[in-house]
Structures are given as C-alpha cells and as structure tokens.
Amino acid sequence: MTESDTIAPAKTRLLDAALKVIRTKGYVATTLDDLCTEAGVTKGSFFHHFKSKEELALAAVEHWNTLTGGLFAQAPYTQIVDPRERVLAYIDFRSAILQGELPDFTCLLGTMVQETFETHPRIRDACEHGITLHARVVAADIAAAKAQYAPDAPWQPEDVALYTQAAIQGAFILAKARGSAEIAANCVAHLRRYVASLLGIVQDAEPGLPTNPIARGATGKTTKKR
Amino acid sequence: MTESDTIAPAKTRLLDAALKVIRTKGYVATTLDDLCTEAGVTKGSFFHHFKSKEELALAAVEHWNTLTGGLFAQAPYTQIVDPRERVLAYIDFRSAILQGELPDFTCLLGTMVQETFETHPRIRDACEHGITLHARVVAADIAAAKAQYAPDAPWQPEDVALYTQAAIQGAFILAKARGSAEIAANCVAHLRRYVASLLGIVQDAEPGLPTNPIARGATGKTTKKR
DNA sequence: GACGCCATACCGACTGGTTGGTATGGTTGC
DNA sequence: GCAACCATACCAACCAGTCGGTATGGCGTC
C-alpha cells in the first residue's frame, strides 16, 4: 500500500506462489523450499512473514477468498437484472473460466480440504468457510430467481447453491483424472440444465450435445443494470 | 485364495490398510510406517510385496476397483428390471452408503487423483481408469433407460454417467469440508432429481425438502429379476 | 542535518527428526 | 535345501523450523 509498486513484496509473492504450487502439487507435497523458490525469496524471509507452514496455508486461503471474491464480484454477469438469467450466467461464467492449465482454474479450497480434513482442522475450517462464503453469494441470486420464477418449488436456495459447488468441485476432480478441462465443461453444462429446470425453464429438445454455455455467449443478450 | 482364511496375509492387510489410511490422510501424508503399523507388518514385509510406495498405490487402486466393483455388482438395485428404476435405485444406493465416518465412504480414487495428477502420472492414470470403469457400468443402465424413456433426448448416457460421478465426488469434498455426511446426501438428492428429469419423470411439486432417497426406501417396491 | 536508536524486512547456513528405500539374516513349508 | 515370506538394522536424502546476522528506513534529539 505505502510502498512503490515496482515489484510485489515478499509476503504477496509467497501467497501467490502458494496458490500456484499447492494447486499443482497439493498441500502436503508442497515444501517450503518449493514456495521460496517460486516466490524468489529465502527461508528466512518466509519465517519472517509466517509462523509455520500451516499459518501460510491459512493466509493463502484468505488470499484466495479475496482474489476469487473480487473476480466474481466484478464479473459481467452480476450486471444482469433478471435474477434467473443472472444465475445461469454465473454458471456460464464458471464454464468460461475453465481455461489454461488445470492448476490455473481448479479450486485451492477443494484441493486442500481433501488432504487436510482429518489432519489439519484449522485448514479444513478455513476451506469450509471459503466455500460457504461463495455459496452464500450464489444462494442470494438463486433465492431471488426462485422468488420470481419458482416460489412454490420444494427446494431451498442454499441447498441448490451448495449443490452447484459440489458439481463444480467434482468436475475439477474428473478433469484432473483425465488431464483435460473438457469433461469439466460437460459437467457444468449438465449443472446448468438442472438449475434452469429448477427455475422453470423447460428444456428445448433440440438434438445434439447438452447446451454449451460458452458457445451461446454468457453476456450481451440481456438487459444490464445502469 | 489358495491360503487358509485364519488371518489375512500380509499383502492383503497392507492393501486394506492403504485404503483406510490414504482415505484418511491422503496419499502424500501417508508414510510407509503408517501403513505397516496399521497392517501389523514390518518394512521388510512391505518391500517384499511392493517395489515402492507408488507400486503400492497402484495395487491399492486395483484392490479398490475389485472391492467396489463387487459391492455394486452385488447390490440389490441391480435386480430391478426397469432400467429407469434401476438407475434411480443406483443413486439411492449411493446415498444409502453414506454411513459411518468420512474415510469409510469417501472415494479413494477421487482423493488420490487430486494430489497426484501432476506429480504421479501412473497413479493419475490408474484413478482415471477406475473412475471411467465405474462410469461405464452406470452408463450402460442409463443408456438402457434412455432408450426406453427418452430416446430422442439430446444428451449422451456416457456424459450423464460421468456427471453423476462428478456430483458424487463433489459431494464428498463438501462433506469433508463440513465434517459431516449430511450435505453429501443433499447433493445426491439433487442429482437424483436431475437424472429423474432427464429420464422423463416430471417432479411432483410437493412442498418440503428435496426427495430423500433413504426415506423412500431404495428397494422392495419394484419388480425384481428372477 | 548529523547521529543514535530501533523496528521491519530479508538472508542463508544449520539442525534434529523423519522418510522412502536397502542390506541382510532368520523362519517356515514343501 | 530352497524359495517365499517376514523381521531388524541401517542409510542417505529431505523436511520444517531455527538462529545469528545484514540492509534499510523512519524518528526523535541536540
């Protein structure tokens, strides 16, 4: 903040390195030397900023929440007025960001919690908090859409929001197993179809693959705020 | 097979230990000492049966495929004649086995592939193979149901089968984050609803929670084979 | 504005314990 | 006697974490 922005400070570089390396190798396999090399700092610098590897992990989750929170808050789909369209555009957005290498778009929290849920309760809690946080944001839009288009439906917006997160996390696992993002896009397309049906959209029975959210264009077709 | 069944041989005990410990702590965090202690054998015995930790992991995946393959092959839902009912009963079965502690019902393959997809290509391939294997079994039932109830629908049985696996894997991640199986059951209930709708079942708009597959009873209501 | 003072940031060699893996020798069944 | 099976002792590499130290810059004092 107060510093000049010529080059990011060591702490930020370490946090960015953590996101990258942990998403690639997992938390346990990531060594402090890995992180220091990636960040271009030394061990001394690491322990100046973080008390332990676990403390870094907790800080990395915070960092992740900040970055992804900003990404979704500033995404174009948030400008869509109609809540049902907004929810579907959110899912389209999740599909659209499946770009680059696997560690570039998979989720830090889902990756870490698998390794740590029994052994590192603080990390597990942090991951749970991050996932729940995002699910709440999604749930708000779903609730608005439900109120307008399916007020009497028997499902809860929070449950559906959590289900969207589960489907996306599972899509990441399949993508990692296959070494390709393609299957993840397929899963998100099915998720979209389901959420659309929950919100009262009857699927047109056109022949072909499931609706491809990228191809149909996530934005530009509906009214925007302001 | 050829041995007497007084006590399981060391190799089997090691494989069973691997399933348990790896599902609890993850692959990387699992040490050979952990496995040997859990199995009640020594390091010498371990390296007599397995060339390395990675070889054990590959054998553990094989072991997993055998066990789970048998579990699903012998499950009561396979006796249901109507393919659509059979598919839904499969999903109900997936919900019904969400019992006990988290490491008891979560998936070895999904857990391992998250840690190893970039660092241990052989393990990743083994996990991919196991998941695809099971998905193919599910896809066969889905294809039969589609042929009968939704022959002109635009989706592919294989894609839907993979989606079911993604949703279930994601449900495990949420369950681990929350430390409870409850959320996983919620996710599987949503998955059931989606697959039912794909197969032409219009959801009754009864008020209340999403359809609970356990409560409605997975078996005993429909015609059985033989 | 020179000086002493101290906090923050960063460095890198070192350590004690752990890990995957090896070497070797003993025991059992055929 | 010999091959499969298992145990003990051991090793080199690696790991998280420690520690003594340097560089820098802000701040008060005279």
Coordinates of C-alpha atoms (C1' of nucleotides) in Angstrom, one line a residue:
Chain A
M1 CA 0.0 0.0 0.0
T2 CA 2.5 2.6 1.1
E3 CA 5.3 1.0 -0.9
S4 CA 6.0 1.8 -4.5
D5 CA 4.6 -0.8 -6.8
T6 CA 7.8 -1.7 -8.7
I7 CA 7.8 -5.3 -7.5
A8 CA 5.4 -7.1 -5.2
P9 CA 6.6 -7.5 -1.6
A10 CA 7.8 -10.9 -0.4
K11 CA 4.7 -11.7 1.5
T12 CA 2.4 -11.3 -1.5
R13 CA 4.8 -13.2 -3.7
L14 CA 4.8 -16.1 -1.2
L15 CA 1.0 -16.1 -1.1
D16 CA 0.8 -16.1 -4.9
A17 CA 3.3 -18.9 -5.0
A18 CA 1.3 -20.8 -2.5
L19 CA -1.8 -20.6 -4.7
K20 CA 0.1 -21.9 -7.7
V21 CA 2.2 -24.6 -6.1
I22 CA -0.4 -26.0 -3.8
R23 CA -2.9 -26.2 -6.6
T24 CA -0.3 -28.1 -8.6
K25 CA 1.2 -30.5 -6.1
G26 CA -1.2 -30.4 -3.2
Y27 CA -0.6 -29.0 0.3
V28 CA 1.4 -31.9 1.8
A29 CA 3.7 -32.3 -1.2
T30 CA 4.5 -28.6 -1.3
T31 CA 7.7 -27.9 0.5
L32 CA 8.8 -24.5 1.9
D33 CA 11.7 -24.6 -0.5
D34 CA 9.2 -25.0 -3.3
L35 CA 7.4 -21.9 -2.2
C36 CA 10.5 -19.9 -1.6
T37 CA 12.0 -20.8 -5.0
E38 CA 8.7 -20.0 -6.7
A39 CA 8.4 -16.7 -4.9
G40 CA 12.1 -15.8 -5.2
V41 CA 12.7 -15.4 -1.5
T42 CA 14.6 -17.3 1.1
K43 CA 13.6 -19.4 4.1
G44 CA 14.4 -16.5 6.5
S45 CA 12.0 -14.3 4.7
F46 CA 9.3 -17.0 4.8
F47 CA 9.5 -17.4 8.5
H48 CA 9.6 -13.6 9.0
H49 CA 6.2 -13.4 7.5
F50 CA 4.6 -16.7 8.5
K51 CA 5.0 -18.6 11.8
S52 CA 4.7 -22.0 10.1
K53 CA 3.6 -23.8 7.0
E54 CA 0.1 -24.2 8.4
E55 CA -0.1 -20.4 9.1
L56 CA 0.9 -19.8 5.4
A57 CA -1.9 -22.1 4.3
L58 CA -4.5 -20.2 6.4
A59 CA -3.2 -16.9 4.9
A60 CA -3.3 -18.4 1.4
V61 CA -7.0 -19.3 1.9
E62 CA -7.7 -15.7 2.9
H63 CA -5.8 -14.5 -0.1
W64 CA -7.8 -16.9 -2.3
N65 CA -11.0 -15.7 -0.9
T66 CA -10.1 -12.1 -1.6
L67 CA -9.0 -12.8 -5.2
T68 CA -11.9 -15.0 -6.1
G69 CA -14.4 -12.8 -4.3
G70 CA -13.2 -9.9 -6.4
L71 CA -13.3 -12.0 -9.6
F72 CA -16.9 -12.9 -9.1
A73 CA -18.0 -9.5 -7.8
Q74 CA -16.6 -7.8 -10.9
A75 CA -17.7 -10.4 -13.4
P76 CA -20.1 -9.1 -16.1
Y77 CA -22.9 -11.5 -15.1
T78 CA -23.5 -9.6 -11.9
Q79 CA -24.9 -6.7 -14.1
I80 CA -27.7 -8.8 -15.4
V81 CA -31.0 -7.6 -14.0
D82 CA -33.2 -10.7 -14.3
P83 CA -32.1 -13.0 -11.4
R84 CA -32.8 -16.2 -13.3
E85 CA -30.7 -15.0 -16.2
R86 CA -28.0 -13.9 -13.7
V87 CA -27.9 -17.3 -12.0
L88 CA -27.5 -19.1 -15.4
A89 CA -24.9 -16.5 -16.5
Y90 CA -23.0 -17.3 -13.3
I91 CA -22.8 -20.9 -14.3
D92 CA -21.8 -19.9 -17.8
F93 CA -19.1 -17.8 -16.3
R94 CA -17.9 -20.9 -14.3
S95 CA -17.7 -22.7 -17.6
A96 CA -16.0 -19.8 -19.4
I97 CA -13.1 -19.6 -16.9
L98 CA -12.1 -23.3 -17.5
Q99 CA -9.2 -22.1 -19.5
G100 CA -5.4 -22.7 -19.4
E101 CA -3.7 -25.5 -17.4
L102 CA -5.5 -27.4 -14.8
P103 CA -3.8 -25.7 -11.8
D104 CA -4.9 -22.4 -13.3
F105 CA -8.6 -22.9 -12.9
T106 CA -9.1 -25.6 -10.2
C107 CA -10.0 -24.7 -6.7
L108 CA -7.5 -24.2 -3.9
L109 CA -10.0 -25.0 -1.2
G110 CA -11.3 -28.2 -2.7
T111 CA -7.8 -29.4 -3.3
M112 CA -6.6 -28.6 0.2
V113 CA -9.6 -29.9 2.2
Q114 CA -9.2 -33.3 0.7
E115 CA -5.8 -33.7 2.2
T116 CA -6.3 -31.9 5.5
F117 CA -9.8 -32.6 6.6
E118 CA -8.7 -35.2 9.2
T119 CA -5.2 -33.9 10.0
H120 CA -5.4 -30.1 10.0
P121 CA -8.7 -28.9 11.4
R122 CA -7.8 -25.3 11.1
I123 CA -7.2 -25.6 7.4
R124 CA -10.3 -27.6 7.0
D125 CA -12.3 -24.9 8.8
A126 CA -10.8 -22.2 6.6
C127 CA -11.7 -24.1 3.5
E128 CA -15.2 -24.8 4.7
H129 CA -15.6 -21.1 5.4
G130 CA -14.4 -20.1 2.0
I131 CA -16.7 -22.5 0.2
T132 CA -19.7 -21.5 2.3
L133 CA -18.9 -17.8 1.8
H134 CA -19.1 -18.2 -2.0
A135 CA -22.1 -20.5 -1.8
R136 CA -23.9 -17.8 0.1
V137 CA -23.3 -15.3 -2.6
V138 CA -24.6 -17.7 -5.2
A139 CA -27.6 -18.6 -2.9
A140 CA -28.7 -15.0 -2.8
D141 CA -29.1 -14.9 -6.6
I142 CA -30.8 -18.3 -6.6
A143 CA -33.2 -17.1 -3.9
A144 CA -34.1 -14.0 -5.9
A145 CA -34.7 -16.1 -9.0
K146 CA -36.7 -18.6 -7.1
A147 CA -38.9 -15.9 -5.6
Q148 CA -39.7 -14.7 -9.1
Y149 CA -39.9 -17.9 -11.1
A150 CA -40.5 -20.9 -8.8
P151 CA -41.8 -19.5 -5.5
D152 CA -43.5 -22.7 -4.5
A153 CA -40.8 -25.2 -5.5
P154 CA -39.9 -27.6 -2.7
W155 CA -36.1 -26.9 -2.7
Q156 CA -34.0 -24.5 -0.7
P157 CA -31.8 -21.9 -2.5
E158 CA -28.9 -22.6 -0.1
D159 CA -29.0 -26.3 -0.8
V160 CA -29.0 -25.7 -4.5
A161 CA -26.1 -23.3 -4.2
L162 CA -24.1 -25.9 -2.3
Y163 CA -25.0 -28.4 -4.9
T164 CA -23.6 -26.2 -7.7
Q165 CA -20.4 -26.0 -5.7
A166 CA -20.3 -29.8 -5.3
A167 CA -20.9 -30.3 -9.0
I168 CA -18.1 -27.9 -9.9
Q169 CA -15.7 -29.4 -7.4
G170 CA -16.4 -32.8 -8.8
A171 CA -15.9 -31.6 -12.3
F172 CA -12.4 -30.5 -11.2
I173 CA -11.7 -34.0 -10.0
L174 CA -12.7 -35.6 -13.2
A175 CA -10.7 -33.0 -15.2
K176 CA -7.6 -33.8 -13.1
A177 CA -8.1 -37.5 -13.6
R178 CA -8.5 -37.0 -17.4
G179 CA -5.9 -34.3 -17.7
S180 CA -8.3 -32.2 -19.6
A181 CA -10.8 -29.4 -18.9
E182 CA -13.2 -30.8 -21.5
I183 CA -15.1 -33.1 -19.1
A184 CA -15.5 -30.3 -16.6
A185 CA -17.3 -28.2 -19.2
N186 CA -19.6 -31.1 -19.8
C187 CA -20.4 -31.4 -16.1
V188 CA -21.0 -27.7 -15.8
A189 CA -23.4 -27.9 -18.8
H190 CA -25.4 -30.6 -17.0
L191 CA -25.4 -28.4 -13.9
R192 CA -26.8 -25.5 -16.0
R193 CA -29.5 -27.7 -17.4
Y194 CA -30.6 -28.8 -13.9
V195 CA -30.6 -25.3 -12.4
A196 CA -32.5 -24.0 -15.4
S197 CA -35.1 -26.7 -14.9
L198 CA -35.4 -25.9 -11.2
L199 CA -36.1 -22.3 -12.2
G200 CA -38.9 -23.3 -14.5
I201 CA -37.1 -23.3 -17.8
V202 CA -38.4 -26.2 -19.9
Q203 CA -35.6 -27.6 -22.0
D204 CA -36.0 -27.5 -25.8
A205 CA -35.4 -31.0 -27.1
E206 CA -33.0 -30.0 -29.9
P207 CA -30.8 -32.8 -30.9
G208 CA -27.1 -32.5 -30.2
L209 CA -24.9 -32.1 -27.1
P210 CA -26.0 -30.5 -23.9
T211 CA -26.3 -26.8 -24.1
N212 CA -22.8 -25.3 -24.4
P213 CA -22.7 -22.2 -22.3
I214 CA -19.6 -20.8 -23.9
A215 CA -20.9 -21.1 -27.4
R216 CA -24.1 -19.3 -26.5
G217 CA -22.3 -16.3 -25.1
A218 CA -22.6 -15.5 -21.5
T219 CA -23.4 -11.8 -21.8
G220 CA -24.6 -9.2 -24.2
K221 CA -28.0 -10.6 -24.8
T222 CA -29.9 -9.5 -21.7
T223 CA -30.6 -6.2 -20.1
K224 CA -27.8 -4.7 -17.9
K225 CA -28.1 -2.6 -14.8
R226 CA -27.2 1.0 -15.3
Chain B
M1 CA -7.5 -67.5 -2.4
T2 CA -5.2 -70.5 -2.0
E3 CA -4.3 -69.7 1.6
S4 CA -6.3 -70.6 4.6
D5 CA -8.5 -67.9 5.9
T6 CA -7.4 -67.9 9.5
I7 CA -5.9 -64.4 9.2
A8 CA -5.4 -62.3 6.1
P9 CA -2.0 -62.5 4.5
A10 CA 0.3 -59.5 4.9
K11 CA -0.2 -58.3 1.3
T12 CA -4.0 -58.1 1.7
R13 CA -3.6 -56.5 5.1
L14 CA -1.3 -53.9 3.6
L15 CA -3.8 -53.2 0.8
D16 CA -6.7 -52.8 3.2
A17 CA -4.5 -50.6 5.4
A18 CA -3.7 -48.5 2.3
L19 CA -7.4 -47.9 1.6
K20 CA -8.1 -46.8 5.1
V21 CA -5.0 -44.7 5.8
I22 CA -4.9 -43.0 2.4
R23 CA -8.6 -42.1 2.5
T24 CA -8.0 -40.6 5.9
K25 CA -4.7 -38.7 5.5
G26 CA -4.2 -38.6 1.7
Y27 CA -1.5 -40.3 -0.3
V28 CA 1.4 -38.0 0.3
A29 CA 0.9 -37.7 4.1
T30 CA 0.6 -41.5 4.4
T31 CA 4.0 -42.9 5.4
L32 CA 5.2 -46.5 5.0
D33 CA 5.4 -46.7 8.7
D34 CA 1.7 -45.7 9.0
L35 CA 0.8 -48.5 6.6
C36 CA 3.0 -51.1 8.3
T37 CA 1.7 -50.2 11.7
E38 CA -1.9 -50.3 10.6
A39 CA -1.4 -53.6 8.8
G40 CA 0.7 -55.0 11.7
V41 CA 3.7 -55.9 9.5
T42 CA 7.2 -54.5 9.2
K43 CA 9.0 -52.7 6.5
G44 CA 10.7 -55.8 5.2
S45 CA 7.4 -57.4 4.6
F46 CA 6.2 -54.3 2.8
F47 CA 9.1 -54.2 0.4
H48 CA 8.8 -57.9 -0.2
H49 CA 5.4 -57.4 -1.7
F50 CA 5.7 -53.9 -3.2
K51 CA 8.6 -52.4 -5.0
S52 CA 7.8 -48.9 -3.9
K53 CA 5.2 -46.6 -2.3
E54 CA 3.9 -45.8 -5.8
E55 CA 3.6 -49.5 -6.7
L56 CA 1.5 -50.0 -3.6
A57 CA -0.7 -47.1 -4.6
L58 CA -1.3 -48.7 -8.0
A59 CA -2.1 -52.0 -6.3
A60 CA -4.4 -50.3 -3.9
V61 CA -6.3 -48.8 -6.8
E62 CA -6.7 -52.3 -8.3
H63 CA -7.8 -53.6 -4.9
W64 CA -10.3 -50.7 -4.6
N65 CA -11.7 -51.4 -8.1
T66 CA -12.2 -55.1 -7.1
L67 CA -13.9 -54.3 -3.9
T68 CA -16.2 -51.5 -5.1
G69 CA -16.9 -53.4 -8.4
G70 CA -18.1 -56.3 -6.3
L71 CA -20.1 -54.1 -4.0
F72 CA -22.1 -52.5 -6.8
A73 CA -22.4 -55.8 -8.8
Q74 CA -24.0 -57.5 -5.8
A75 CA -26.1 -54.5 -4.7
P76 CA -29.8 -55.2 -4.7
Y77 CA -30.6 -52.4 -7.1
T78 CA -29.1 -54.4 -9.9
Q79 CA -32.0 -56.8 -9.7
I80 CA -34.5 -54.2 -10.7
V81 CA -35.9 -54.9 -14.1
D82 CA -37.0 -51.5 -15.3
P83 CA -33.8 -49.6 -16.3
R84 CA -35.1 -46.2 -15.2
E85 CA -35.9 -47.5 -11.8
R86 CA -32.6 -49.3 -11.7
V87 CA -30.7 -46.1 -12.4
L88 CA -32.6 -44.2 -9.7
A89 CA -32.1 -47.0 -7.3
Y90 CA -28.4 -46.9 -8.0
I91 CA -28.4 -43.2 -7.0
D92 CA -30.4 -44.1 -3.9
F93 CA -27.8 -46.8 -3.1
R94 CA -25.0 -44.2 -3.4
S95 CA -27.0 -42.1 -0.8
A96 CA -27.6 -45.1 1.4
I97 CA -24.0 -46.0 1.8
L98 CA -23.1 -42.5 3.1
Q99 CA -22.7 -44.1 6.6
G100 CA -20.1 -44.1 9.2
E101 CA -17.0 -41.9 9.4
L102 CA -16.0 -39.8 6.4
P103 CA -13.0 -42.0 5.4
D104 CA -15.3 -45.0 5.4
F105 CA -17.5 -43.9 2.5
T106 CA -15.4 -41.4 0.5
C107 CA -13.6 -42.4 -2.7
L108 CA -10.0 -43.5 -2.7
L109 CA -9.6 -42.5 -6.4
G110 CA -11.0 -39.0 -6.1
T111 CA -8.9 -38.4 -3.0
M112 CA -5.6 -39.6 -4.6
V113 CA -6.0 -38.0 -8.0
Q114 CA -6.2 -34.6 -6.5
E115 CA -2.8 -35.0 -5.0
T116 CA -1.1 -36.8 -7.8
F117 CA -2.5 -35.6 -11.1
E118 CA 0.6 -33.5 -11.9
T119 CA 3.3 -35.4 -10.0
H120 CA 2.5 -39.1 -10.3
P121 CA 1.1 -39.8 -13.8
R122 CA 0.8 -43.5 -13.3
I123 CA -1.4 -43.0 -10.2
R124 CA -3.5 -40.5 -12.1
D125 CA -4.0 -42.9 -14.9
A126 CA -5.0 -45.6 -12.6
C127 CA -7.5 -43.4 -10.9
E128 CA -8.8 -42.2 -14.2
H129 CA -9.2 -45.8 -15.3
G130 CA -11.1 -46.8 -12.1
I131 CA -13.5 -43.9 -12.4
T132 CA -14.1 -44.5 -16.1
L133 CA -14.7 -48.2 -15.4
H134 CA -17.4 -47.5 -12.9
A135 CA -18.9 -44.7 -15.0
R136 CA -19.2 -47.2 -17.9
V137 CA -21.2 -49.6 -15.7
V138 CA -23.5 -46.7 -14.8
A139 CA -23.7 -45.5 -18.4
A140 CA -25.0 -48.9 -19.5
D141 CA -28.0 -48.7 -17.3
I142 CA -28.5 -45.1 -18.2
A143 CA -28.4 -45.9 -21.9
A144 CA -31.0 -48.7 -21.4
A145 CA -33.2 -46.3 -19.5
K146 CA -32.8 -43.6 -22.2
A147 CA -33.6 -46.0 -25.0
Q148 CA -36.9 -46.8 -23.3
Y149 CA -38.0 -43.5 -21.8
A150 CA -36.1 -40.6 -23.5
P151 CA -34.8 -42.0 -26.8
D152 CA -34.7 -38.6 -28.6
A153 CA -33.2 -36.6 -25.7
P154 CA -30.1 -34.6 -26.7
W155 CA -27.8 -35.9 -24.0
Q156 CA -25.4 -38.8 -24.1
P157 CA -25.6 -41.6 -21.5
E158 CA -21.8 -41.6 -21.0
D159 CA -21.8 -37.9 -20.3
V160 CA -24.6 -38.2 -17.8
A161 CA -22.8 -41.1 -16.1
L162 CA -19.7 -39.0 -15.7
Y163 CA -21.7 -36.2 -14.4
T164 CA -23.2 -38.4 -11.7
Q165 CA -19.6 -39.3 -10.7
A166 CA -18.6 -35.7 -10.6
A167 CA -21.6 -34.7 -8.4
I168 CA -20.8 -37.6 -6.0
Q169 CA -17.1 -36.7 -5.9
G170 CA -18.0 -33.1 -5.2
A171 CA -20.4 -34.2 -2.5
F172 CA -17.5 -35.9 -0.8
I173 CA -15.5 -32.7 -0.9
L174 CA -18.3 -30.7 0.7
A175 CA -18.8 -33.4 3.3
K176 CA -15.1 -33.3 4.2
A177 CA -15.1 -29.6 4.5
R178 CA -18.2 -29.7 6.7
G179 CA -17.1 -32.8 8.6
S180 CA -20.5 -34.3 8.0
A181 CA -22.1 -36.6 5.5
E182 CA -25.4 -34.7 5.7
I183 CA -24.5 -32.2 2.9
A184 CA -23.5 -35.1 0.7
A185 CA -26.9 -36.7 1.0
N186 CA -28.4 -33.4 0.0
C187 CA -26.2 -33.3 -3.1
V188 CA -27.1 -36.8 -4.1
A189 CA -30.8 -36.0 -3.7
H190 CA -30.4 -33.1 -6.2
L191 CA -28.5 -35.4 -8.5
R192 CA -31.4 -37.9 -8.3
R193 CA -33.9 -35.2 -9.2
Y194 CA -31.8 -34.2 -12.2
V195 CA -31.4 -37.8 -13.6
A196 CA -35.1 -38.5 -13.0
S197 CA -36.0 -35.4 -15.0
L198 CA -33.6 -36.4 -17.8
L199 CA -35.4 -39.8 -17.9
G200 CA -38.8 -38.1 -18.3
I201 CA -40.0 -38.1 -14.7
V202 CA -41.9 -34.9 -14.0
Q203 CA -41.2 -33.8 -10.5
D204 CA -44.2 -33.6 -8.2
A205 CA -44.2 -30.2 -6.6
E206 CA -44.9 -31.4 -3.1
P207 CA -43.8 -28.9 -0.5
G208 CA -40.8 -29.9 1.6
L209 CA -37.2 -30.9 1.2
P210 CA -35.8 -32.4 -1.9
T211 CA -36.7 -36.1 -2.3
N212 CA -34.9 -38.1 0.3
P213 CA -33.8 -41.4 -1.3
I214 CA -33.2 -43.1 2.1
A215 CA -36.5 -42.3 3.5
R216 CA -38.4 -43.5 0.5
G217 CA -36.6 -46.9 0.6
A218 CA -34.2 -47.9 -2.1
T219 CA -35.5 -51.4 -2.7
G220 CA -38.5 -53.6 -2.2
K221 CA -41.1 -51.5 -4.1
T222 CA -40.3 -52.6 -7.7
T223 CA -40.2 -55.8 -9.6
K224 CA -37.1 -57.9 -9.2
K225 CA -35.3 -60.1 -11.7
R226 CA -35.7 -63.9 -11.1
Chain C
dG1 C1' 21.4 17.7 9.4
dA2 C1' 24.2 14.5 11.7
dC3 C1' 23.7 10.9 14.9
dG4 C1' 22.0 7.2 17.7
dC5 C1' 18.2 4.1 18.0
dC6 C1' 15.1 0.7 16.8
dA7 C1' 11.6 -1.9 14.0
dT8 C1' 10.8 -4.1 9.8
dA9 C1' 12.3 -6.9 6.0
dC10 C1' 15.2 -10.2 4.4
dC11 C1' 19.1 -13.6 4.2
dG12 C1' 21.2 -18.5 4.2
dA13 C1' 23.8 -21.9 6.8
dC14 C1' 22.5 -25.2 10.1
dT15 C1' 19.8 -29.0 12.8
dG16 C1' 17.1 -32.7 14.6
dG17 C1' 13.9 -35.6 13.2
dT18 C1' 11.5 -38.2 9.5
dT19 C1' 11.0 -40.7 5.2
dG20 C1' 11.4 -43.9 1.4
dG21 C1' 14.3 -47.4 0.5
dT22 C1' 18.2 -51.1 1.3
dA23 C1' 21.0 -54.9 3.2
dT24 C1' 21.0 -58.9 5.5
dG25 C1' 19.6 -62.5 8.1
dG26 C1' 16.0 -65.7 10.1
dT27 C1' 11.9 -68.8 9.7
dT28 C1' 8.6 -71.7 7.7
dG29 C1' 6.6 -75.1 4.3
dC30 C1' 7.5 -78.2 0.6
Chain D
dG1 C1' 17.8 -77.2 0.5
dC2 C1' 15.5 -73.7 -1.4
dA3 C1' 12.2 -70.3 -2.2
dA4 C1' 8.6 -67.5 -0.4
dC5 C1' 7.9 -64.7 3.5
dC6 C1' 9.0 -61.6 7.1
dA7 C1' 12.0 -59.1 10.7
dT8 C1' 15.8 -55.9 12.2
dA9 C1' 19.2 -52.7 11.5
dC10 C1' 20.6 -49.2 8.9
dC11 C1' 21.3 -45.2 5.4
dA12 C1' 21.2 -41.1 2.6
dA13 C1' 18.1 -37.5 1.3
dC14 C1' 14.9 -34.4 2.6
dC15 C1' 11.9 -31.7 5.5
dA16 C1' 10.1 -27.9 8.7
dG17 C1' 11.8 -25.0 11.5
dT18 C1' 16.0 -22.2 14.0
dC19 C1' 19.2 -18.7 14.5
dG20 C1' 22.7 -15.3 14.0
dG21 C1' 23.2 -11.8 11.1
dT22 C1' 22.7 -7.7 7.4
dA23 C1' 20.2 -3.9 5.0
dT24 C1' 17.1 -0.2 5.1
dG25 C1' 14.4 3.5 6.6
dG26 C1' 11.7 6.2 9.9
dC27 C1' 12.1 9.1 14.0
dG28 C1' 13.4 11.9 17.7
dT29 C1' 17.4 14.8 19.7
dC30 C1' 20.7 18.1 20.0

